[in-house]
Structures are given as structure tokens and as C-alpha cells.
Amino acid sequence: MSVTDKIAARLPKIVADRADRGPVVAAVRLHGVITPTPTPMARNTINVQNVESALTRAFDHDRLVAVALLVNSPGGAPTQSALVAERIRELAAKKRVPVLAFCEDVAASGGYWLACAADEIYAHGTSLVGSIGVVSAGFGLNGLLERHGVERRVYTAGEHKVRLDPFKPEKPEDVEWLSGLHQDLHGQFVDWVKQRRGGKLATDTDLFSGEVWTGAKAAELGLVDGVGTLRSVVAKRYPDADVSIAEPRRPLLARLGLAGSATRSGDLVLEGLAALEERARWSRFGL
């Protein structure tokens, strides 16, 4: 038998094997702090740019029956949270497939915002869910400058150009302005949760105070639809489906295995500050 005949003889089997393959649930990992400006060495961050390829691959699967979001995030930037969530809804509407979210260790603040992009949300009983609020933090360094005899010089056009400058004394009117900004963002967060969760939410508990609950309690409050994991829910809902994991892109140095190295002192300082900020976000939840 010639080589051509051998190939031709195998073609029907290859086509048949493909036809016999079952449905797929495509899962996308949304792990890490939500930030528009990850450091080149950061291992896990979430923003609309670095999750786009994973979302596109997941929703483009030719045997797709559902998309799962594996959420493990303490939150971060509200705009990136909203952009990623909106992109998920766009793709879900285009492909006409259900989206299920699974809260892992923590789906708090922006992490819960992402989970609400799903049609259904599940959590482990021990997951930490909620934190529907807004926070910002900084340092006041004006005393440090005075102690070392350093004079801060800033020149602006615009009365409020340098609100809450960490090198200047805090002004009550600036704090009031920041509070108003927080209230505006918080209102948008609350509206999103109500839009996505609707009548499922409990009405006898203040769900929008920034409090965090376990997955088991979150199910009672309507923040999630039930207690379960990706494997257990998919096995029940789609018993014949395979699970295909789509990973977001990681920074170049992380992909090369150099995420912990820095070659210049400036790199070390920036990496150290980024690591401290990321550590602080996770440590709020004991992680």
C-alpha cells in the first residue's frame, strides 16, 4: 500500500474520532490582583488585556456548551473589573452559552464583580465572598520630609491638581472629595450586583457594607447560587462534557521563570513595593 493510500485509509477514522468527541466546558482562570499596570515580574494579575486571549479561546471552542470562570481574586482596580466583566457578557451574548462562576479561596470586591458576570455563581463552603465596597489607601510623608530637611516643590495650574498629595498635610476638603468619589463608585458596584443577582439577594441583611462571608453563608444570602466546585457542578450539569482550561497570558519574565529576579536596584525597589501591595490585598483575607 502506498503512503497516499495509507493516509487516505486513516482519514475516515480521524473524522469519526472527531465526531465522537463530546461537548466541552471551557474554563478560564481569573486569578490574582486586578490591576491595569502589573509589573513585568508579577505572576498573576487580571486586566482586560491579559485575559482577552483566554476568554476568546474559551468562547471560540467548537463543541462549547458552557464557559466557567475560576475566580480567585481579592479585588483591585474597579475599571478593570468592569471592563473584564463587560467583555465576558459580550462574548456570552454572541456565543449564546451560559457562564458559570466558581469562587475559589476568595472572590472579594473586584473579584466578586467578576463573578457577577456569570449567569450562576458557585463557591466552596470555605470560600470568602463579598466585600462589596470601595477602598483606597496611602501614606502621609510630609513629616518625614520635614524631619530630613527636604522641601517639596510642586507647581500646578488648577486649584485641585494635587489633591491628597502624600508629601503635603491632609486637607479635610480633600478627604470629603475622596469620600464622594468612593460613594459614586460604590453605587455603581451595588447597581451591577443588583442587575446581575436581582431577586436572588437577601433583603434582611446589608449586603453592601463591604462585609465578607463564607461561601456557605453567601449561598444563604443569595450572593452565590450554591455551594459547589467546577468538577462537581459540571459532572451534574454536563456529565458527558470535557473540561478545557484556558490560561490568561502571563508577563514575559514570569513565563521565562524569572519572576523573582531583578537586575537593577530600581527594579528591586519597584518589585518589592508591588509585592507588598499584592501581599496586603491577600492578607486582608488571611491568605
Protein backbone atom coordinates (compact mmCIF):
# COMPACT_ATOMS: atom_id res chain seq x y z
CA MET A 1 0.00 0.00 0.00
CA SER A 2 1.36 3.42 -0.96
CA VAL A 3 1.84 6.23 1.53
CA THR A 4 -1.07 8.09 -0.06
CA ASP A 5 -3.32 5.05 0.33
CA LYS A 6 -2.34 4.67 3.96
CA ILE A 7 -3.20 8.32 4.67
CA ALA A 8 -6.49 8.01 2.78
CA ALA A 9 -7.38 4.89 4.74
CA ARG A 10 -6.95 6.74 8.01
CA LEU A 11 -8.97 9.83 7.09
CA PRO A 12 -12.44 8.37 7.80
CA LYS A 13 -11.24 7.18 11.21
CA ILE A 14 -9.86 10.63 12.06
CA VAL A 15 -13.14 12.30 11.05
CA ALA A 16 -15.13 9.73 13.01
CA ASP A 17 -12.97 10.24 16.11
CA ARG A 18 -13.60 13.97 15.97
CA ALA A 19 -17.33 13.42 15.53
CA ASP A 20 -17.39 11.13 18.55
CA ARG A 21 -15.77 13.66 20.85
CA GLY A 22 -18.18 15.09 23.40
CA PRO A 23 -19.16 18.57 24.50
CA VAL A 24 -16.74 20.92 26.25
CA VAL A 25 -16.97 23.27 29.21
CA ALA A 26 -14.21 25.84 28.72
CA ALA A 27 -12.84 27.19 32.00
CA VAL A 28 -10.91 30.48 32.31
CA ARG A 29 -8.68 31.14 35.30
CA LEU A 30 -9.15 34.65 36.71
CA HIS A 31 -6.50 34.56 39.43
CA GLY A 32 -4.71 37.46 41.08
CA VAL A 33 -4.99 41.15 41.88
CA ILE A 34 -6.95 43.23 39.36
CA THR A 35 -4.68 45.99 38.07
CA PRO A 36 -4.09 47.87 34.81
CA THR A 37 -0.34 48.13 35.46
CA PRO A 38 1.18 44.80 36.53
CA THR A 39 4.93 44.72 36.99
CA PRO A 40 6.83 42.68 34.35
CA MET A 41 7.63 40.10 37.02
CA ALA A 42 4.16 39.72 38.52
CA ARG A 43 2.94 36.12 38.42
CA ASN A 44 -0.84 36.53 38.46
CA THR A 45 -2.75 39.70 37.67
CA ILE A 46 -6.05 40.39 35.98
CA ASN A 47 -6.85 43.10 33.45
CA VAL A 48 -8.79 43.25 30.21
CA GLN A 49 -5.63 42.99 28.12
CA ASN A 50 -4.10 39.88 29.64
CA VAL A 51 -7.35 37.88 29.87
CA GLU A 52 -8.59 38.68 26.36
CA SER A 53 -6.80 35.78 24.66
CA ALA A 54 -8.02 33.26 27.25
CA LEU A 55 -11.61 34.49 27.03
CA THR A 56 -11.53 34.42 23.22
CA ARG A 57 -10.16 30.87 23.17
CA ALA A 58 -12.74 29.71 25.69
CA PHE A 59 -15.76 31.15 23.88
CA ASP A 60 -14.50 30.05 20.43
CA HIS A 61 -14.43 26.33 21.25
CA ASP A 62 -16.29 24.39 18.57
CA ARG A 63 -18.03 21.97 21.00
CA LEU A 64 -18.83 24.54 23.68
CA VAL A 65 -21.79 24.03 26.00
CA ALA A 66 -20.77 26.43 28.80
CA VAL A 67 -17.95 28.66 29.99
CA ALA A 68 -16.70 28.53 33.57
CA LEU A 69 -14.89 31.36 35.36
CA LEU A 70 -12.48 30.20 38.06
CA VAL A 71 -12.27 33.29 40.25
CA ASN A 72 -9.60 33.72 42.90
CA SER A 73 -9.05 37.42 43.50
CA PRO A 74 -9.05 39.89 46.41
CA GLY A 75 -10.05 42.67 44.02
CA GLY A 76 -8.27 45.74 42.75
CA ALA A 77 -9.00 48.37 40.11
CA PRO A 78 -12.75 48.95 39.61
CA THR A 79 -12.45 49.97 35.96
CA GLN A 80 -10.56 46.81 35.01
CA SER A 81 -13.09 44.74 36.94
CA ALA A 82 -15.90 46.33 34.95
CA LEU A 83 -14.11 46.03 31.60
CA VAL A 84 -13.39 42.32 32.06
CA ALA A 85 -16.96 41.66 33.23
CA GLU A 86 -18.41 43.55 30.27
CA ARG A 87 -16.21 41.60 27.86
CA ILE A 88 -17.46 38.32 29.34
CA ARG A 89 -21.07 39.40 28.85
CA GLU A 90 -20.37 40.47 25.26
CA LEU A 91 -18.92 37.07 24.39
CA ALA A 92 -21.66 35.18 26.22
CA ALA A 93 -24.34 37.06 24.28
CA LYS A 94 -22.53 36.49 20.98
CA LYS A 95 -21.99 32.76 21.52
CA ARG A 96 -25.29 32.19 23.37
CA VAL A 97 -23.79 29.94 26.03
CA PRO A 98 -24.29 30.01 29.81
CA VAL A 99 -21.47 31.28 32.02
CA LEU A 100 -20.83 29.75 35.46
CA ALA A 101 -18.51 31.31 38.03
CA PHE A 102 -16.70 29.33 40.70
CA CYS A 103 -15.28 31.24 43.68
CA GLU A 104 -12.14 29.59 44.97
CA ASP A 105 -10.19 30.92 48.01
CA VAL A 106 -11.57 34.43 47.68
CA ALA A 107 -13.88 36.35 45.35
CA ALA A 108 -13.97 39.70 47.08
CA SER A 109 -14.51 43.27 45.94
CA GLY A 110 -13.45 43.34 42.27
CA GLY A 111 -13.20 39.54 42.39
CA TYR A 112 -16.90 39.35 43.20
CA TRP A 113 -17.57 41.95 40.48
CA LEU A 114 -16.03 39.45 38.02
CA ALA A 115 -18.08 36.56 39.43
CA CYS A 116 -21.26 38.55 38.83
CA ALA A 117 -20.53 38.47 35.09
CA ALA A 118 -21.70 34.84 35.22
CA ASP A 119 -25.27 33.64 34.94
CA GLU A 120 -24.75 31.46 38.02
CA ILE A 121 -22.20 31.65 40.83
CA TYR A 122 -20.94 28.79 42.98
CA ALA A 123 -18.48 28.80 45.86
CA HIS A 124 -16.79 26.33 48.14
CA GLY A 125 -18.22 26.39 51.65
CA THR A 126 -14.95 27.87 52.92
CA SER A 127 -14.54 30.49 50.17
CA LEU A 128 -14.54 34.17 51.16
CA VAL A 129 -17.13 36.09 49.16
CA GLY A 130 -18.40 39.66 49.06
CA SER A 131 -16.59 42.83 50.17
CA ILE A 132 -18.94 44.94 48.06
CA GLY A 133 -17.33 48.27 48.80
CA VAL A 134 -14.60 50.69 47.75
CA VAL A 135 -11.27 51.37 49.42
CA SER A 136 -8.18 53.44 48.75
CA ALA A 137 -5.10 53.78 50.91
CA GLY A 138 -1.86 55.72 51.03
CA PHE A 139 0.76 57.27 53.28
CA GLY A 140 1.33 60.74 54.67
CA LEU A 141 5.02 61.52 54.22
CA ASN A 142 5.12 65.25 54.92
CA GLY A 143 6.53 64.72 58.43
CA LEU A 144 9.29 62.55 57.04
CA LEU A 145 10.38 65.28 54.64
CA GLU A 146 10.42 67.89 57.40
CA ARG A 147 12.49 65.63 59.63
CA HIS A 148 15.16 65.31 56.97
CA GLY A 149 15.05 68.93 55.85
CA VAL A 150 13.61 68.19 52.42
CA GLU A 151 11.38 70.79 50.79
CA ARG A 152 8.62 69.65 48.45
CA ARG A 153 8.13 71.89 45.38
CA VAL A 154 5.10 71.39 43.14
CA TYR A 155 3.77 73.89 40.60
CA THR A 156 0.31 73.49 39.10
CA ALA A 157 -2.36 75.19 37.04
CA GLY A 158 -5.66 74.18 38.58
CA GLU A 159 -6.68 74.51 42.21
CA HIS A 160 -7.23 70.80 42.82
CA LYS A 161 -4.50 69.33 40.64
CA VAL A 162 -2.60 67.78 43.56
CA ARG A 163 -5.38 66.63 45.87
CA LEU A 164 -4.17 64.27 48.61
CA ASP A 165 -0.51 64.68 47.73
CA PRO A 166 1.23 62.30 50.19
CA PHE A 167 4.00 64.84 50.71
CA LYS A 168 1.60 67.57 51.90
CA PRO A 169 -0.62 67.77 55.01
CA GLU A 170 -4.06 66.24 54.53
CA LYS A 171 -6.92 68.70 53.96
CA PRO A 172 -10.47 67.96 55.20
CA GLU A 173 -11.98 69.14 51.93
CA ASP A 174 -9.82 66.70 50.00
CA VAL A 175 -10.95 63.83 52.22
CA GLU A 176 -14.57 64.89 51.64
CA TRP A 177 -13.95 64.87 47.88
CA LEU A 178 -12.46 61.37 48.06
CA SER A 179 -15.43 60.17 50.08
CA GLY A 180 -17.77 61.43 47.38
CA LEU A 181 -15.74 59.59 44.76
CA HIS A 182 -15.97 56.40 46.82
CA GLN A 183 -19.74 56.77 47.15
CA ASP A 184 -20.09 57.15 43.39
CA LEU A 185 -18.01 54.03 42.66
CA HIS A 186 -19.77 52.09 45.41
CA GLY A 187 -23.13 52.99 43.90
CA GLN A 188 -22.03 51.64 40.52
CA PHE A 189 -20.82 48.42 42.17
CA VAL A 190 -24.13 47.98 44.00
CA ASP A 191 -26.10 48.61 40.80
CA TRP A 192 -24.06 45.94 38.98
CA VAL A 193 -24.66 43.35 41.70
CA LYS A 194 -28.39 44.10 41.78
CA GLN A 195 -28.57 43.94 37.99
CA ARG A 196 -26.87 40.55 37.86
CA ARG A 197 -28.29 38.93 41.02
CA GLY A 198 -31.74 40.53 41.03
CA GLY A 199 -34.31 38.92 43.29
CA LYS A 200 -31.85 36.27 44.49
CA LEU A 201 -30.36 38.68 47.05
CA ALA A 202 -31.47 38.57 50.67
CA THR A 203 -33.30 41.67 51.83
CA ASP A 204 -32.82 41.30 55.58
CA THR A 205 -29.04 41.83 55.56
CA ASP A 206 -26.91 44.77 54.44
CA LEU A 207 -25.01 43.10 51.64
CA PHE A 208 -23.27 46.29 50.51
CA SER A 209 -21.38 47.27 53.66
CA GLY A 210 -18.06 45.81 52.50
CA GLU A 211 -18.53 42.73 54.70
CA VAL A 212 -17.15 39.33 53.68
CA TRP A 213 -18.91 35.99 54.15
CA THR A 214 -18.02 32.32 53.74
CA GLY A 215 -19.30 30.56 50.65
CA ALA A 216 -21.86 28.71 52.74
CA LYS A 217 -23.26 31.94 54.18
CA ALA A 218 -23.06 33.67 50.80
CA ALA A 219 -25.38 30.97 49.43
CA GLU A 220 -27.90 31.74 52.16
CA LEU A 221 -27.69 35.46 51.33
CA GLY A 222 -28.12 34.96 47.59
CA LEU A 223 -24.66 36.24 46.72
CA VAL A 224 -23.99 32.83 45.15
CA ASP A 225 -26.37 30.22 43.80
CA GLY A 226 -24.98 27.29 45.72
CA VAL A 227 -22.04 25.50 47.26
CA GLY A 228 -20.05 23.51 44.73
CA THR A 229 -16.87 23.19 42.71
CA LEU A 230 -16.16 23.15 38.99
CA ARG A 231 -15.88 19.37 38.87
CA SER A 232 -18.97 18.63 40.97
CA VAL A 233 -21.26 21.09 39.17
CA VAL A 234 -20.07 20.17 35.67
CA ALA A 235 -20.39 16.44 36.45
CA LYS A 236 -24.02 17.01 37.40
CA ARG A 237 -25.00 19.53 34.75
CA TYR A 238 -22.91 18.29 31.81
CA PRO A 239 -21.99 14.66 32.61
CA ASP A 240 -20.59 13.97 29.12
CA ALA A 241 -18.53 17.15 28.87
CA ASP A 242 -14.77 17.54 28.99
CA VAL A 243 -13.29 20.49 30.88
CA SER A 244 -10.77 22.56 28.94
CA ILE A 245 -8.73 25.15 30.89
CA ALA A 246 -7.75 28.43 29.21
CA GLU A 247 -4.96 30.32 30.98
CA PRO A 248 -4.53 34.11 30.63
CA ARG A 249 -1.21 35.41 29.36
CA ARG A 250 1.47 35.91 31.98
CA PRO A 251 4.18 38.60 31.88
CA LEU A 252 7.24 37.70 29.83
CA LEU A 253 9.64 37.31 32.76
CA ALA A 254 7.15 35.10 34.58
CA ARG A 255 6.83 32.87 31.51
CA LEU A 256 10.63 32.59 31.40
CA GLY A 257 10.75 31.57 35.05
CA LEU A 258 12.44 34.82 36.11
CA ALA A 259 9.57 36.26 38.13
CA GLY A 260 11.63 36.54 41.29
CA SER A 261 14.72 38.19 39.82
CA ALA A 262 15.66 41.81 39.21
CA THR A 263 18.90 43.05 37.81
CA ARG A 264 18.91 46.67 38.93
CA SER A 265 18.34 48.31 42.27
CA GLY A 266 15.41 50.27 40.83
CA ASP A 267 13.82 47.04 39.65
CA LEU A 268 14.25 45.55 43.10
CA VAL A 269 12.54 48.51 44.75
CA LEU A 270 9.60 48.51 42.33
CA GLU A 271 9.20 44.76 42.56
CA GLY A 272 9.34 44.95 46.34
CA LEU A 273 6.67 47.64 46.53
CA ALA A 274 4.43 45.74 44.10
CA ALA A 275 4.88 42.56 46.11
CA LEU A 276 3.99 44.37 49.34
CA GLU A 277 0.84 45.83 47.81
CA GLU A 278 -0.23 42.46 46.44
CA ARG A 279 0.57 40.77 49.76
CA ALA A 280 -1.51 43.38 51.61
CA ARG A 281 -4.55 42.72 49.42
CA TRP A 282 -4.43 38.97 50.01
CA SER A 283 -3.57 39.26 53.71
CA ARG A 284 -6.84 41.08 54.41
CA PHE A 285 -8.46 37.67 53.90
CA GLY A 286 -5.89 35.65 55.81
CA LEU A 287 -4.24 34.35 52.63
